[in-house]
PDB file of C-alpha atoms in Angstrom:
ATOM      1  CA  MET A   1      28.703 302.549 -14.562  1.00  0.00           C
ATOM      2  CA  ASP A   2      26.329 301.484 -17.326  1.00  0.00           C
ATOM      3  CA  LYS A   3      26.589 297.806 -18.245  1.00  0.00           C
ATOM      4  CA  LYS A   4      26.139 298.583 -21.928  1.00  0.00           C
ATOM      5  CA  LEU A   5      29.034 301.028 -21.782  1.00  0.00           C
ATOM      6  CA  ILE A   6      31.295 298.405 -20.200  1.00  0.00           C
ATOM      7  CA  CYS A   7      30.198 295.842 -22.750  1.00  0.00           C
ATOM      8  CA  LYS A   8      30.882 298.246 -25.611  1.00  0.00           C
ATOM      9  CA  ASN A   9      34.418 299.080 -24.497  1.00  0.00           C
ATOM     10  CA  VAL A  10      35.556 295.578 -23.536  1.00  0.00           C
ATOM     11  CA  HIS A  11      35.602 292.560 -25.822  1.00  0.00           C
ATOM     12  CA  TYR A  12      33.869 289.438 -24.470  1.00  0.00           C
ATOM     13  CA  ASP A  13      33.838 286.173 -26.379  1.00  0.00           C
ATOM     14  CA  ASN A  14      31.183 284.350 -24.381  1.00  0.00           C
ATOM     15  CA  CYS A  15      27.860 286.216 -24.333  1.00  0.00           C
ATOM     16  CA  ALA A  16      26.208 283.796 -21.906  1.00  0.00           C
ATOM     17  CA  LEU A  17      29.044 284.138 -19.437  1.00  0.00           C
ATOM     18  CA  ARG A  18      29.003 287.895 -19.915  1.00  0.00           C
ATOM     19  CA  GLU A  19      25.369 287.974 -18.835  1.00  0.00           C
ATOM     20  CA  GLU A  20      26.175 285.961 -15.729  1.00  0.00           C
ATOM     21  CA  ILE A  21      28.920 288.423 -14.854  1.00  0.00           C
ATOM     22  CA  PHE A  22      26.727 291.486 -15.294  1.00  0.00           C
ATOM     23  CA  ASN A  23      23.864 289.854 -13.427  1.00  0.00           C
ATOM     24  CA  MET A  24      25.988 289.989 -10.271  1.00  0.00           C
ATOM     25  CA  PHE A  25      25.310 293.728 -10.175  1.00  0.00           C
ATOM     26  CA  LEU A  26      22.192 295.859 -10.020  1.00  0.00           C
ATOM     27  CA  LEU A  27      20.854 296.982 -13.392  1.00  0.00           C
ATOM     28  CA  LYS A  28      23.025 300.015 -14.173  1.00  0.00           C
ATOM     29  CA  ASN A  29      25.485 300.067 -11.329  1.00  0.00           C
ATOM     30  CA  THR A  30      28.677 298.034 -10.877  1.00  0.00           C
ATOM     31  CA  LEU A  31      29.102 299.577  -7.432  1.00  0.00           C
ATOM     32  CA  GLU A  32      26.213 297.639  -5.929  1.00  0.00           C
ATOM     33  CA  LEU A  33      25.647 293.896  -5.899  1.00  0.00           C
ATOM     34  CA  SER A  34      22.450 292.187  -6.894  1.00  0.00           C
ATOM     35  CA  PRO A  35      20.675 290.557  -3.891  1.00  0.00           C
ATOM     36  CA  ASN A  36      20.971 287.240  -5.779  1.00  0.00           C
ATOM     37  CA  THR A  37      24.770 287.295  -5.761  1.00  0.00           C
ATOM     38  CA  SER A  38      25.875 284.677  -3.247  1.00  0.00           C
ATOM     39  CA  TYR A  39      29.149 283.235  -1.975  1.00  0.00           C
ATOM     40  CA  GLU A  40      28.523 280.126  -4.076  1.00  0.00           C
ATOM     41  CA  THR A  41      27.909 282.240  -7.203  1.00  0.00           C
ATOM     42  CA  LEU A  42      31.235 284.021  -6.818  1.00  0.00           C
ATOM     43  CA  ILE A  43      33.190 280.818  -6.177  1.00  0.00           C
ATOM     44  CA  GLU A  44      31.657 279.091  -9.208  1.00  0.00           C
ATOM     45  CA  LEU A  45      32.373 282.045 -11.510  1.00  0.00           C
ATOM     46  CA  GLN A  46      35.901 282.275 -10.164  1.00  0.00           C
ATOM     47  CA  LYS A  47      36.587 278.696 -11.288  1.00  0.00           C
ATOM     48  CA  ARG A  48      35.344 279.409 -14.804  1.00  0.00           C
ATOM     49  CA  ILE A  49      36.819 282.800 -15.647  1.00  0.00           C
ATOM     50  CA  LYS A  50      40.099 283.250 -13.825  1.00  0.00           C
ATOM     51  CA  TYR A  51      42.085 283.103 -17.093  1.00  0.00           C
ATOM     52  CA  ASP A  52      40.214 286.030 -18.660  1.00  0.00           C
ATOM     53  CA  GLU A  53      41.340 289.464 -17.487  1.00  0.00           C
ATOM     54  CA  ASN A  54      38.246 291.277 -18.765  1.00  0.00           C
ATOM     55  CA  TYR A  55      35.999 289.088 -16.640  1.00  0.00           C
ATOM     56  CA  LEU A  56      38.435 289.049 -13.731  1.00  0.00           C
ATOM     57  CA  ARG A  57      38.215 292.804 -13.269  1.00  0.00           C
ATOM     58  CA  LEU A  58      34.450 292.685 -12.836  1.00  0.00           C
ATOM     59  CA  LEU A  59      34.569 289.570 -10.668  1.00  0.00           C
ATOM     60  CA  GLU A  60      37.127 291.217  -8.390  1.00  0.00           C
ATOM     61  CA  ILE A  61      34.799 294.199  -7.969  1.00  0.00           C
ATOM     62  CA  ALA A  62      31.948 291.861  -7.072  1.00  0.00           C
ATOM     63  CA  ILE A  63      34.087 289.953  -4.563  1.00  0.00           C
ATOM     64  CA  GLU A  64      35.243 293.150  -2.877  1.00  0.00           C
ATOM     65  CA  LEU A  65      31.641 294.356  -2.595  1.00  0.00           C
ATOM     66  CA  PHE A  66      30.562 290.984  -1.190  1.00  0.00           C
ATOM     67  CA  ILE A  67      33.368 290.971   1.409  1.00  0.00           C
ATOM     68  CA  GLU A  68      32.397 294.482   2.471  1.00  0.00           C
ATOM     69  CA  LYS A  69      28.671 293.689   2.533  1.00  0.00           C
ATOM     70  CA  GLU A  70      29.083 290.485   4.573  1.00  0.00           C
ATOM     71  CA  LYS A  71      31.821 292.023   6.753  1.00  0.00           C
ATOM     72  CA  ILE A  72      34.140 289.085   6.076  1.00  0.00           C
ATOM     73  CA  THR A  73      37.416 289.337   7.995  1.00  0.00           C
ATOM     74  CA  PRO A  74      40.496 287.457   6.760  1.00  0.00           C
ATOM     75  CA  LYS A  75      42.291 284.581   8.391  1.00  0.00           C
ATOM     76  CA  ILE A  76      45.955 285.564   8.702  1.00  0.00           C
ATOM     77  CA  ILE A  77      49.114 283.458   8.587  1.00  0.00           C
ATOM     78  CA  LYS A  78      52.533 285.020   9.090  1.00  0.00           C
ATOM     79  CA  ILE A  79      55.392 283.819   6.884  1.00  0.00           C
ATOM     80  CA  PRO A  80      58.284 283.227   9.338  1.00  0.00           C
ATOM     81  CA  LEU A  81      61.044 285.156   7.563  1.00  0.00           C
ATOM     82  CA  LEU A  82      64.315 285.540   9.446  1.00  0.00           C
ATOM     83  CA  LYS A  83      65.756 288.385   7.373  1.00  0.00           C
ATOM     84  CA  GLU A  84      65.186 290.571   4.326  1.00  0.00           C
ATOM     85  CA  CYS A  85      64.909 288.386   1.226  1.00  0.00           C
ATOM     86  CA  VAL A  86      62.868 287.728  -1.930  1.00  0.00           C
ATOM     87  CA  ILE A  87      59.937 285.311  -1.613  1.00  0.00           C
ATOM     88  CA  ASN A  88      59.653 283.323  -4.838  1.00  0.00           C
ATOM     89  CA  LYS A  89      57.364 280.385  -3.999  1.00  0.00           C
ATOM     90  CA  ILE A  90      54.494 279.677  -1.595  1.00  0.00           C
ATOM     91  CA  VAL A  91      52.645 276.400  -1.038  1.00  0.00           C
ATOM     92  CA  LEU A  92      49.232 276.665   0.654  1.00  0.00           C
ATOM     93  CA  GLU A  93      46.746 274.049   1.793  1.00  0.00           C
ATOM     94  CA  LEU A  94      43.077 275.044   1.498  1.00  0.00           C
ATOM     95  CA  THR A  95      40.062 273.133   2.822  1.00  0.00           C
ATOM     96  CA  LYS A  96      37.724 274.898   0.351  1.00  0.00           C
ATOM     97  CA  PRO A  97      38.004 277.416  -2.505  1.00  0.00           C
ATOM     98  CA  ALA A  98      38.567 280.945  -1.170  1.00  0.00           C
ATOM     99  CA  LEU A  99      37.068 284.225  -2.347  1.00  0.00           C
ATOM    100  CA  LYS A 100      40.407 286.012  -2.206  1.00  0.00           C
ATOM    101  CA  ILE A 101      43.968 285.328  -1.061  1.00  0.00           C
ATOM    102  CA  VAL A 102      46.385 288.197  -0.503  1.00  0.00           C
ATOM    103  CA  ILE A 103      50.021 288.517   0.468  1.00  0.00           C
ATOM    104  CA  ARG A 104      50.606 291.601   2.635  1.00  0.00           C
ATOM    105  CA  TYR A 105      54.176 292.777   3.040  1.00  0.00           C
ATOM    106  CA  ILE A 106      56.395 295.737   3.837  1.00  0.00           C
ATOM    107  CA  ASP A 107      58.528 296.693   0.853  1.00  0.00           C
ATOM    108  CA  SER A 108      62.077 298.060   0.993  1.00  0.00           C
ATOM    109  CA  LEU A 109      60.746 301.630   1.110  1.00  0.00           C
ATOM    110  CA  GLY A 110      58.795 300.797   4.287  1.00  0.00           C
ATOM    111  CA  ILE A 111      55.406 300.888   2.531  1.00  0.00           C
ATOM    112  CA  GLU A 112      52.771 298.240   3.255  1.00  0.00           C
ATOM    113  CA  ARG A 113      51.582 296.549   0.060  1.00  0.00           C
ATOM    114  CA  ASN A 114      48.825 294.033  -0.669  1.00  0.00           C
ATOM    115  CA  LYS A 115      49.119 291.674  -3.641  1.00  0.00           C
ATOM    116  CA  ARG A 116      46.306 289.397  -4.674  1.00  0.00           C
ATOM    117  CA  LEU A 117      47.548 285.869  -5.415  1.00  0.00           C
ATOM    118  CA  TYR A 118      46.512 283.835  -8.460  1.00  0.00           C
ATOM    119  CA  TRP A 119      47.500 280.420  -9.740  1.00  0.00           C
ATOM    120  CA  TYR A 120      46.898 278.086 -12.641  1.00  0.00           C
ATOM    121  CA  ASP A 121      44.694 275.005 -12.284  1.00  0.00           C
ATOM    122  CA  GLU A 122      47.647 272.735 -13.013  1.00  0.00           C
ATOM    123  CA  ASN A 123      49.409 274.158  -9.951  1.00  0.00           C
ATOM    124  CA  GLN A 124      46.667 272.936  -7.628  1.00  0.00           C
ATOM    125  CA  LYS A 125      46.775 269.279  -6.599  1.00  0.00           C
ATOM    126  CA  GLU A 126      43.900 268.260  -4.357  1.00  0.00           C
ATOM    127  CA  ASN A 127      43.932 270.907  -1.600  1.00  0.00           C
ATOM    128  CA  LYS A 128      47.498 272.124  -2.164  1.00  0.00           C
ATOM    129  CA  VAL A 129      48.177 275.263  -4.202  1.00  0.00           C
ATOM    130  CA  THR A 130      51.664 276.276  -5.356  1.00  0.00           C
ATOM    131  CA  ILE A 131      52.210 279.918  -6.305  1.00  0.00           C
ATOM    132  CA  GLY A 132      55.391 281.024  -8.063  1.00  0.00           C
ATOM    133  CA  LEU A 133      56.154 278.210 -10.515  1.00  0.00           C
ATOM    134  CA  GLU A 134      55.706 280.145 -13.751  1.00  0.00           C
ATOM    135  CA  LYS A 135      58.674 281.736 -15.476  1.00  0.00           C
ATOM    136  CA  PHE A 136      56.962 284.934 -16.618  1.00  0.00           C
ATOM    137  CA  ILE A 137      53.463 286.211 -15.784  1.00  0.00           C
ATOM    138  CA  GLY A 138      52.916 283.773 -12.926  1.00  0.00           C
ATOM    139  CA  LYS A 139      56.179 284.280 -11.074  1.00  0.00           C
ATOM    140  CA  LEU A 140      56.322 285.511  -7.510  1.00  0.00           C
ATOM    141  CA  ARG A 141      58.918 288.095  -6.493  1.00  0.00           C
ATOM    142  CA  ILE A 142      58.217 289.727  -3.133  1.00  0.00           C
ATOM    143  CA  HIS A 143      61.145 291.700  -1.682  1.00  0.00           C
ATOM    144  CA  THR A 144      60.535 292.036   2.059  1.00  0.00           C
ATOM    145  CA  ALA A 145      61.520 291.138   5.613  1.00  0.00           C
ATOM    146  CA  GLU A 146      57.922 290.815   6.812  1.00  0.00           C
ATOM    147  CA  ALA A 147      54.961 289.136   5.089  1.00  0.00           C
ATOM    148  CA  LYS A 148      51.551 287.634   5.870  1.00  0.00           C
ATOM    149  CA  ILE A 149      48.976 285.608   3.941  1.00  0.00           C
ATOM    150  CA  LEU A 150      45.352 286.775   4.219  1.00  0.00           C
ATOM    151  CA  ILE A 151      42.492 284.520   3.133  1.00  0.00           C
ATOM    152  CA  TYR A 152      38.890 285.691   2.716  1.00  0.00           C
ATOM    153  CA  GLY A 153      36.140 283.073   2.723  1.00  0.00           C
ATOM    154  CA  ASP A 154      35.000 279.830   4.337  1.00  0.00           C
ATOM    155  CA  SER A 155      38.245 277.962   3.727  1.00  0.00           C
ATOM    156  CA  ASP A 156      40.843 277.240   6.373  1.00  0.00           C
ATOM    157  CA  ILE A 157      44.446 277.689   5.288  1.00  0.00           C
ATOM    158  CA  LYS A 158      47.851 276.280   6.181  1.00  0.00           C
ATOM    159  CA  LEU A 159      51.238 277.457   4.981  1.00  0.00           C
ATOM    160  CA  LYS A 160      52.839 274.178   3.899  1.00  0.00           C
ATOM    161  CA  ASN A 161      56.059 275.537   2.443  1.00  0.00           C
ATOM    162  CA  TYR A 162      57.764 278.627   1.031  1.00  0.00           C
ATOM    163  CA  GLU A 163      61.028 279.396  -0.745  1.00  0.00           C
ATOM    164  CA  THR A 164      63.166 282.523  -0.684  1.00  0.00           C
ATOM    165  CA  LEU A 165      66.118 283.923  -2.630  1.00  0.00           C
ATOM    166  CA  SER A 166      68.961 285.842  -0.996  1.00  0.00           C
ATOM    167  CA  LEU A 167      69.434 289.484  -1.913  1.00  0.00           C
ATOM    168  CA  GLU A 168      72.919 288.741  -3.253  1.00  0.00           C
ATOM    169  CA  LYS A 169      71.300 287.169  -6.312  1.00  0.00           C
ATOM    170  CA  PHE A 170      69.933 290.548  -7.433  1.00  0.00           C
ATOM    171  CA  PHE A 171      73.078 292.687  -7.125  1.00  0.00           C
ATOM    172  CA  VAL A 172      75.715 293.196  -9.783  1.00  0.00           C
ATOM    173  CA  LYS A 173      78.808 291.256  -8.722  1.00  0.00           C
ATOM    174  CA  ASN A 174      82.523 291.848  -9.286  1.00  0.00           C
ATOM    175  CA  ASP A 175      81.919 295.357 -10.575  1.00  0.00           C
ATOM    176  CA  GLU A 176      83.409 298.209  -8.584  1.00  0.00           C
ATOM    177  CA  LYS A 177      81.279 300.786 -10.372  1.00  0.00           C
ATOM    178  CA  LYS A 178      78.100 298.764  -9.612  1.00  0.00           C
ATOM    179  CA  LEU A 179      76.727 299.576 -13.070  1.00  0.00           C
ATOM    180  CA  ILE A 180      74.000 297.389 -14.552  1.00  0.00           C
ATOM    181  CA  ASN A 181      74.809 296.234 -18.075  1.00  0.00           C
ATOM    182  CA  LEU A 182      72.049 297.618 -20.301  1.00  0.00           C
ATOM    183  CA  ASP A 183      73.235 295.994 -23.533  1.00  0.00           C
ATOM    184  CA  HIS A 184      70.277 293.609 -23.678  1.00  0.00           C
ATOM    185  CA  SER A 185      67.725 295.965 -22.167  1.00  0.00           C
ATOM    186  CA  TYR A 186      65.120 297.647 -24.351  1.00  0.00           C
ATOM    187  CA  MET A 187      62.506 300.376 -24.447  1.00  0.00           C
ATOM    188  CA  SER A 188      58.791 299.627 -24.172  1.00  0.00           C
ATOM    189  CA  ASN A 189      56.134 301.709 -25.923  1.00  0.00           C
ATOM    190  CA  LEU A 190      53.260 299.889 -24.242  1.00  0.00           C
ATOM    191  CA  TYR A 191      52.395 302.670 -21.790  1.00  0.00           C
ATOM    192  CA  LEU A 192      52.743 306.435 -21.705  1.00  0.00           C
ATOM    193  CA  GLY A 193      56.211 307.609 -20.808  1.00  0.00           C
ATOM    194  CA  GLU A 194      59.575 305.977 -21.394  1.00  0.00           C
ATOM    195  CA  ILE A 195      59.974 302.554 -19.820  1.00  0.00           C
ATOM    196  CA  LEU A 196      63.324 300.823 -19.709  1.00  0.00           C
ATOM    197  CA  ILE A 197      62.944 297.032 -19.535  1.00  0.00           C
ATOM    198  CA  LEU A 198      66.040 295.632 -17.826  1.00  0.00           C
ATOM    199  CA  ASN A 199      67.587 292.354 -18.962  1.00  0.00           C
ATOM    200  CA  ASN A 200      67.077 290.871 -15.495  1.00  0.00           C
ATOM    201  CA  GLU A 201      65.718 291.639 -12.044  1.00  0.00           C
ATOM    202  CA  TYR A 202      67.947 293.877  -9.923  1.00  0.00           C
ATOM    203  CA  LEU A 203      67.950 295.678  -6.611  1.00  0.00           C
ATOM    204  CA  VAL A 204      68.294 299.133  -8.136  1.00  0.00           C
ATOM    205  CA  SER A 205      69.834 301.811  -5.919  1.00  0.00           C
ATOM    206  CA  GLY A 206      70.371 304.778  -8.210  1.00  0.00           C
ATOM    207  CA  ILE A 207      70.033 306.286 -11.674  1.00  0.00           C
ATOM    208  CA  ARG A 208      72.193 308.812 -13.511  1.00  0.00           C
ATOM    209  CA  ILE A 209      71.037 310.863 -16.505  1.00  0.00           C
ATOM    210  CA  MET A 210      72.709 313.913 -18.044  1.00  0.00           C
ATOM    211  CA  THR A 211      69.759 316.297 -18.207  1.00  0.00           C
ATOM    212  CA  ASP A 212      68.925 319.969 -17.988  1.00  0.00           C
ATOM    213  CA  GLU A 213      65.449 319.368 -16.552  1.00  0.00           C
ATOM    214  CA  PRO A 214      63.979 317.423 -13.592  1.00  0.00           C
ATOM    215  CA  ILE A 215      62.921 313.858 -14.449  1.00  0.00           C
ATOM    216  CA  ARG A 216      60.517 311.807 -12.360  1.00  0.00           C
ATOM    217  CA  VAL A 217      61.575 308.207 -11.799  1.00  0.00           C
ATOM    218  CA  PHE A 218      59.198 305.279 -11.260  1.00  0.00           C
ATOM    219  CA  VAL A 219      59.989 301.609 -10.712  1.00  0.00           C
ATOM    220  CA  LYS A 220      57.685 298.671 -11.292  1.00  0.00           C
ATOM    221  CA  ASP A 221      56.738 296.586  -8.279  1.00  0.00           C
ATOM    222  CA  ILE A 222      57.266 293.191  -9.891  1.00  0.00           C
ATOM    223  CA  GLY A 223      55.447 291.409  -7.087  1.00  0.00           C
ATOM    224  CA  ARG A 224      52.336 292.274  -9.095  1.00  0.00           C
ATOM    225  CA  SER A 225      53.340 289.696 -11.710  1.00  0.00           C
ATOM    226  CA  THR A 226      51.480 287.064  -9.705  1.00  0.00           C
ATOM    227  CA  ARG A 227      48.539 288.128 -11.865  1.00  0.00           C
ATOM    228  CA  LEU A 228      47.523 285.548 -14.462  1.00  0.00           C
ATOM    229  CA  SER A 229      47.234 287.810 -17.476  1.00  0.00           C
ATOM    230  CA  LYS A 230      47.922 291.313 -18.698  1.00  0.00           C
ATOM    231  CA  ASP A 231      45.927 294.079 -17.045  1.00  0.00           C
ATOM    232  CA  GLU A 232      46.957 297.499 -18.330  1.00  0.00           C
ATOM    233  CA  LEU A 233      45.221 299.427 -15.547  1.00  0.00           C
ATOM    234  CA  ALA A 234      46.749 297.270 -12.825  1.00  0.00           C
ATOM    235  CA  GLU A 235      50.183 297.501 -14.400  1.00  0.00           C
ATOM    236  CA  LEU A 236      50.020 301.296 -14.558  1.00  0.00           C
ATOM    237  CA  ALA A 237      49.049 301.432 -10.899  1.00  0.00           C
ATOM    238  CA  GLU A 238      52.057 299.347  -9.926  1.00  0.00           C
ATOM    239  CA  TYR A 239      54.700 301.850 -10.991  1.00  0.00           C
ATOM    240  CA  ILE A 240      55.975 303.388  -7.764  1.00  0.00           C
ATOM    241  CA  GLU A 241      57.408 306.890  -7.823  1.00  0.00           C
ATOM    242  CA  ILE A 242      60.883 306.923  -6.280  1.00  0.00           C
ATOM    243  CA  GLY A 243      61.762 310.578  -6.709  1.00  0.00           C
ATOM    244  CA  GLU A 244      63.077 313.206  -9.090  1.00  0.00           C
ATOM    245  CA  ILE A 245      66.464 313.362 -10.780  1.00  0.00           C
ATOM    246  CA  LYS A 246      68.175 316.647  -9.971  1.00  0.00           C
ATOM    247  CA  ASN A 247      71.799 317.465 -10.715  1.00  0.00           C
ATOM    248  CA  ASN A 248      71.861 314.430 -12.993  1.00  0.00           C
ATOM    249  CA  TYR A 249      71.531 311.755 -10.275  1.00  0.00           C
ATOM    250  CA  LEU A 250      68.925 310.157  -8.007  1.00  0.00           C
ATOM    251  CA  GLU A 251      69.920 307.813  -5.194  1.00  0.00           C
ATOM    252  CA  PHE A 252      67.134 305.619  -3.833  1.00  0.00           C
ATOM    253  CA  SER A 253      66.571 305.669  -0.082  1.00  0.00           C
ATOM    254  CA  LYS A 254      66.881 301.859  -0.223  1.00  0.00           C
ATOM    255  CA  PRO A 255      67.485 299.447  -3.124  1.00  0.00           C
ATOM    256  CA  TYR A 256      64.252 298.395  -4.825  1.00  0.00           C
ATOM    257  CA  LEU A 257      63.757 295.086  -6.628  1.00  0.00           C
ATOM    258  CA  THR A 258      62.550 295.745 -10.165  1.00  0.00           C
ATOM    259  CA  ASN A 259      63.047 294.980 -13.844  1.00  0.00           C
ATOM    260  CA  GLU A 260      61.373 298.112 -15.242  1.00  0.00           C
ATOM    261  CA  ILE A 261      62.129 301.815 -14.788  1.00  0.00           C
ATOM    262  CA  LYS A 262      59.856 304.547 -16.102  1.00  0.00           C
ATOM    263  CA  LEU A 263      61.060 308.090 -16.798  1.00  0.00           C
ATOM    264  CA  LYS A 264      58.808 311.139 -17.074  1.00  0.00           C
ATOM    265  CA  SER A 265      59.976 314.578 -18.166  1.00  0.00           C
ATOM    266  CA  LYS A 266      57.879 317.684 -18.727  1.00  0.00           C
ATOM    267  CA  SER A 267      59.391 318.230 -22.162  1.00  0.00           C
ATOM    268  CA  GLY A 268      58.738 314.657 -23.280  1.00  0.00           C
ATOM    269  CA  LYS A 269      62.357 314.413 -24.384  1.00  0.00           C
ATOM    270  CA  SER A 270      63.843 310.904 -24.595  1.00  0.00           C
ATOM    271  CA  TYR A 271      66.572 310.099 -22.070  1.00  0.00           C
ATOM    272  CA  ILE A 272      66.721 306.327 -22.283  1.00  0.00           C
ATOM    273  CA  LYS A 273      69.966 306.227 -24.307  1.00  0.00           C
ATOM    274  CA  ASN A 274      71.791 308.386 -21.750  1.00  0.00           C
ATOM    275  CA  THR A 275      70.652 306.401 -18.712  1.00  0.00           C
ATOM    276  CA  LYS A 276      72.939 304.592 -16.276  1.00  0.00           C
ATOM    277  CA  ILE A 277      71.466 302.291 -13.626  1.00  0.00           C
ATOM    278  CA  PHE A 278      73.272 301.334 -10.400  1.00  0.00           C
ATOM    279  CA  THR A 279      72.953 298.624  -7.781  1.00  0.00           C
ATOM    280  CA  LYS A 280      74.235 299.022  -4.268  1.00  0.00           C
ATOM    281  CA  LYS A 281      77.283 297.010  -3.297  1.00  0.00           C
ATOM    282  CA  LEU A 282      76.592 294.602  -0.421  1.00  0.00           C
ATOM    283  CA  ASP A 283      78.264 295.426   2.892  1.00  0.00           C
TER     284      ASP A 283
END
């Protein structure tokens, strides 16, 4: 990809920093690193630009290429979960800054997922990093029964602490019909397709729509919200297709923790107003 093309399509405020970012790559190719790009270069840039999504995208590409080039294998720590739950906070101890830290887990659909972890500077005290303190874009919500932390780089890592929430917190209670109240939910026009933003996080188990055509249903994997800032491409990639509504109802194979549901119909007709969302009653 041509550097000038990237520069033209993405707004950068700091021209000097922009040059440093592009200098990590060969002249007209962001798929190959410059020979001058070192571990130290990547760590230093990471400290300076981790709040800027435009720069982060390119830095992440460079880090992935460096890991592949140097054949860096991760150190792995298993989070000792006893049962299916929602991980909402992790405290790590690092001896040095790391190139990349990932949480790898099996979601409720049985699919292995990898989420890159980010944190704010104020959530790092000496060598201890706390992930999951923020209320919105920094929160951590990983629904799983099995998870590991992977760290890439020269740093050693220790899992100092973690917190979980029980699944009961995310089901509708005292409601025989198990219907989610959509009174305070709303529709988002940010991305293509209809997206219903729920008023809270729920373990969604089914959706009913009166329709005369098949409708594809996607849910957002909210574990991705560990990202520091808004990344449209990443957000689009994190909508997981659950299935297709036929005969007016789709039951999920297992409840999925989410706060956003996207609907796609071939006709483009709006179905949001006729939607009913269900959670599964706990046994």
